[in-house]
Short mmCIF file of C-alpha atoms in Angstrom, two decimals:
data_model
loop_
_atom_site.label_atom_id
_atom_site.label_comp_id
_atom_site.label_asym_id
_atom_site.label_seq_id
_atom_site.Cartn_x
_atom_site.Cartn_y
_atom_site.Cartn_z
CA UNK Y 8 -30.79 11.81 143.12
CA UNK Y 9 -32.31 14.34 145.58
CA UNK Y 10 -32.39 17.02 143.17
CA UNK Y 11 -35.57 14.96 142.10
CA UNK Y 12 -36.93 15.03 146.03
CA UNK Y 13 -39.36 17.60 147.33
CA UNK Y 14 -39.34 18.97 151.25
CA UNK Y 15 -42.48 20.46 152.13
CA UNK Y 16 -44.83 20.58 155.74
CA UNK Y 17 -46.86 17.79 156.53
CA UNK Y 18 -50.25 17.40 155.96
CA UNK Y 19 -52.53 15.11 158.32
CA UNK Y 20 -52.79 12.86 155.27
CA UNK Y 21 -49.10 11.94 155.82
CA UNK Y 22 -49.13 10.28 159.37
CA UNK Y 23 -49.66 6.89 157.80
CA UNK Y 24 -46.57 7.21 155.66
CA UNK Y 25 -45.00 8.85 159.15
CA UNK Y 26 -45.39 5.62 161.33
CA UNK Y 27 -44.50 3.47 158.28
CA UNK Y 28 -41.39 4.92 158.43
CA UNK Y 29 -40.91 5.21 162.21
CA UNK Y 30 -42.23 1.91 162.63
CA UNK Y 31 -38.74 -0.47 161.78
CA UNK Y 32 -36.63 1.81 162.88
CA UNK Y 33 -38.56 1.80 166.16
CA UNK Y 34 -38.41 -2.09 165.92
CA UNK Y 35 -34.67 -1.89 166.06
CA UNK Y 36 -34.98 0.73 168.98
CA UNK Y 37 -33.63 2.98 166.56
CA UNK Y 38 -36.35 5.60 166.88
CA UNK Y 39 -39.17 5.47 169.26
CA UNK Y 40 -42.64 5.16 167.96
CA UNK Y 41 -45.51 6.99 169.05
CA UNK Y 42 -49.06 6.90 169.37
CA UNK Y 43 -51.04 8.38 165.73
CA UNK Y 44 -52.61 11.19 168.02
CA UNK Y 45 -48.64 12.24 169.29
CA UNK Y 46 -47.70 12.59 165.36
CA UNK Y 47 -51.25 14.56 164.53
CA UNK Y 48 -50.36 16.93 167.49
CA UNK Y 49 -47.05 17.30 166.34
CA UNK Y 50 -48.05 17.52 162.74
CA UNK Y 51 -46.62 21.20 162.29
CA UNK Y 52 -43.38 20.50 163.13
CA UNK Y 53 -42.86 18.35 160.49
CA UNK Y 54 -41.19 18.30 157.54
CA UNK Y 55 -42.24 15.18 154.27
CA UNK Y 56 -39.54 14.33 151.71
CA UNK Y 57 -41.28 13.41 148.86
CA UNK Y 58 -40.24 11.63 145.85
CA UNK Y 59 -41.24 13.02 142.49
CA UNK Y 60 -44.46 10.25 142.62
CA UNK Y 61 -45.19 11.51 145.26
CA UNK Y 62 -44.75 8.87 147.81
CA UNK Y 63 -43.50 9.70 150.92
CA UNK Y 64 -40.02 8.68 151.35
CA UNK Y 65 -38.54 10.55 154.56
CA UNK Y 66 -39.17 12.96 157.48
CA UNK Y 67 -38.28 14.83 160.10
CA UNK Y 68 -39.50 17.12 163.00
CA UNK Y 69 -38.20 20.43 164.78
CA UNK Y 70 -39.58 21.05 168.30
CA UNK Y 71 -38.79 24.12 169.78
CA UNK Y 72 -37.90 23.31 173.61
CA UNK Y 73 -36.51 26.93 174.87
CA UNK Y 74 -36.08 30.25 173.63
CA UNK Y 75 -32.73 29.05 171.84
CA UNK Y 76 -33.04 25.25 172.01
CA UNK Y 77 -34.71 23.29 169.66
CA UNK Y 78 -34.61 19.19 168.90
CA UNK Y 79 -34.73 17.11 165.80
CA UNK Y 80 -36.92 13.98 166.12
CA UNK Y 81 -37.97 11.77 163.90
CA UNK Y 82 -35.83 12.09 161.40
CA UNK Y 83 -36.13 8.97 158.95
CA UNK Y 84 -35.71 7.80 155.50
CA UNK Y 85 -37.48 5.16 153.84
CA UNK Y 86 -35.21 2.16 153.51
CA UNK Y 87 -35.02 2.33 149.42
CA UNK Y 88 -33.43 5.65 150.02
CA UNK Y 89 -31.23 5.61 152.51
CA UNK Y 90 -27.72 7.06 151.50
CA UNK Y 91 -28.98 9.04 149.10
CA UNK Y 92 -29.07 12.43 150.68
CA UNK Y 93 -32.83 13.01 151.58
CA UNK Y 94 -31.27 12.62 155.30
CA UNK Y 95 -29.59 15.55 154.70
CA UNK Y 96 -31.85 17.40 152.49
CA UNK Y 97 -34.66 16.43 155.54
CA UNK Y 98 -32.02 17.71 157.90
CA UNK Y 99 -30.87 21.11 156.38
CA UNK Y 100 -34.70 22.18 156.05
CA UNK Y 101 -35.08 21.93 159.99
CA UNK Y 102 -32.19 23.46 160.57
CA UNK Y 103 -33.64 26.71 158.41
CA UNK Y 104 -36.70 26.05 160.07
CA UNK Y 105 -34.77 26.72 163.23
CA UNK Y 106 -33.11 29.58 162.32
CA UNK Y 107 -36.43 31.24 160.73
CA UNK Y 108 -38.05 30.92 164.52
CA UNK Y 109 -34.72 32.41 166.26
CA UNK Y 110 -33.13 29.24 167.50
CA UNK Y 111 -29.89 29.43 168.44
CA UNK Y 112 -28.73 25.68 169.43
CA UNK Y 113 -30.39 22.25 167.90
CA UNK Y 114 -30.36 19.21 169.60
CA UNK Y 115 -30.93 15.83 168.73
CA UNK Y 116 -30.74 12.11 170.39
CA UNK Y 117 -29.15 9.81 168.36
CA UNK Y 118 -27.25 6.67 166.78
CA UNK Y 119 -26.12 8.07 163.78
CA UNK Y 120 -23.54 9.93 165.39
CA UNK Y 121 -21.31 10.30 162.00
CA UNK Y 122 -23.97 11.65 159.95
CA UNK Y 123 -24.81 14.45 162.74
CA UNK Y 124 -21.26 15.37 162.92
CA UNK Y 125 -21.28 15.12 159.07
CA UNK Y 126 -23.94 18.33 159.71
CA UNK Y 127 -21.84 20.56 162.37
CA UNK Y 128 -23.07 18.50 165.82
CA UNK Y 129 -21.15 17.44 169.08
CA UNK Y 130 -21.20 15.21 171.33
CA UNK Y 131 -22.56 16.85 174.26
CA UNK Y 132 -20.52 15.99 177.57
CA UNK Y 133 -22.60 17.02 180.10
CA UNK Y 134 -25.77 19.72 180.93
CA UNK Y 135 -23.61 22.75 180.76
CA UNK Y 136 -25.38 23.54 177.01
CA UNK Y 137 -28.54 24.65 179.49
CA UNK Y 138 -28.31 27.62 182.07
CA UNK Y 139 -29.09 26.64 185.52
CA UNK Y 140 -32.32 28.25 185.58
CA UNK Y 141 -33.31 27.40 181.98
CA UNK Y 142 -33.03 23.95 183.35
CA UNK Y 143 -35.40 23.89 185.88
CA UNK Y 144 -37.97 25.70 184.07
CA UNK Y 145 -37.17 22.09 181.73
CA UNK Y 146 -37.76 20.05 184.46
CA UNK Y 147 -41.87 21.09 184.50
CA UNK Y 148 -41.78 20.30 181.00
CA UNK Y 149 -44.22 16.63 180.13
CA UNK Y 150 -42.23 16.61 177.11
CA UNK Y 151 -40.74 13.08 176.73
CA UNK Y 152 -38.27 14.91 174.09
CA UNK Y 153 -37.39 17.16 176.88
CA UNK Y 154 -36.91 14.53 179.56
CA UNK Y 155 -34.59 12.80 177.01
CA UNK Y 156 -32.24 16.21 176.60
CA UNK Y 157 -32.19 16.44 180.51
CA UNK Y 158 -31.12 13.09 180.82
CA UNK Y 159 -33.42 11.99 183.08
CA UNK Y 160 -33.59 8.88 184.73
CA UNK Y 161 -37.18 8.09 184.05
CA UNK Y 162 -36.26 7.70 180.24
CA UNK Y 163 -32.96 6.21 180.38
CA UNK Y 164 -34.28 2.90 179.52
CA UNK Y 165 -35.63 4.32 176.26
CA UNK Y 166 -32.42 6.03 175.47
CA UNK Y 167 -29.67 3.76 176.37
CA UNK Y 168 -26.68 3.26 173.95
CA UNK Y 169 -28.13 7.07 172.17
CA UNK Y 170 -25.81 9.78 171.64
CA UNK Y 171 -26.76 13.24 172.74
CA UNK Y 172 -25.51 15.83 170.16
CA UNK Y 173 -25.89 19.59 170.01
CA UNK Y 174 -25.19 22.07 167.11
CA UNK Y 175 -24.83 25.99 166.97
CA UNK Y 176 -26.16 28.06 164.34
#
């Protein structure tokens, strides 16, 4: 069935069909939502799935957090099409993406450990993944995204019961 689906950049016309599909998986503290302006200043990084109607029927977002370090967010498929591979078509797009900018490591924060590990990602153990230094320069970051990778306190409510995964490429 995904032969038929199309993965192209966002346009600002697509934040509506965004938050619709953030907005129950944020409901089951799946994903967390965001306020509209957060998605239109993110709007580059991400990445529509789009069914041959053209209705929006997944995304997905790359932001680039260091020099090698990059994090999937937002990654979500409309319920009608869920296990039917536009996770992973969504998916192997950012991880080009990454690639194409010189990113060396992709992270993510998730529940769907299997399918992550399904795609080449580990469970990270601890910080080691970030250089000392790399990780204080991290720390300055307002990045909520960023604050989730460094496992900071402040978020942990947000994040509790998530999986933190990192891949190589």
């Amino acid at each position: 069935m995904t032969e038929t689906i199309r993965i192209r950049p966002a346009r600002t016309g697509d934040i509506a069909a965004i938050k619709t599909l953030v907005a129950p998986l944020a409901e089951e503290r799946i994903l967390m939502a965001k306020e509209t302006v957060a998605y239109y200043e993110s709007l580059q990084e991400f990445r529509i799935a789009e069914a041959p109607d053209g209705g929006v029927v997944g995304c997905g977002a790359l932001h680039v957090m260091w020099e090698d370090l990059a994090e999937v967010r937002t990654l979500a498929t409309a319920d009608t099409w869920r296990g039917r591979g536009v996770g992973h078509l969504l998916l192997e797009q950012l991880l080009e993406d990454a690639r194409e900018l010189g990113v060396a490591r992709v992270f993510c924060l998730t529940f769907e450990v299997d399918f992550f590990k399904k795609h080449g990602f580990e469970v990270m153990a601890d910080q080691t993944a970030v250089d000392p230094v790399v990780y204080s320069e991290l720390l300055r970051s307002h990045d909520e995204g960023v604050a989730e990778f460094l496992d900071l306190a402040r978020v942990k409510p947000n994040t509790l019961g998530n999986t933190r995964m990192i891949r190589a490429l």
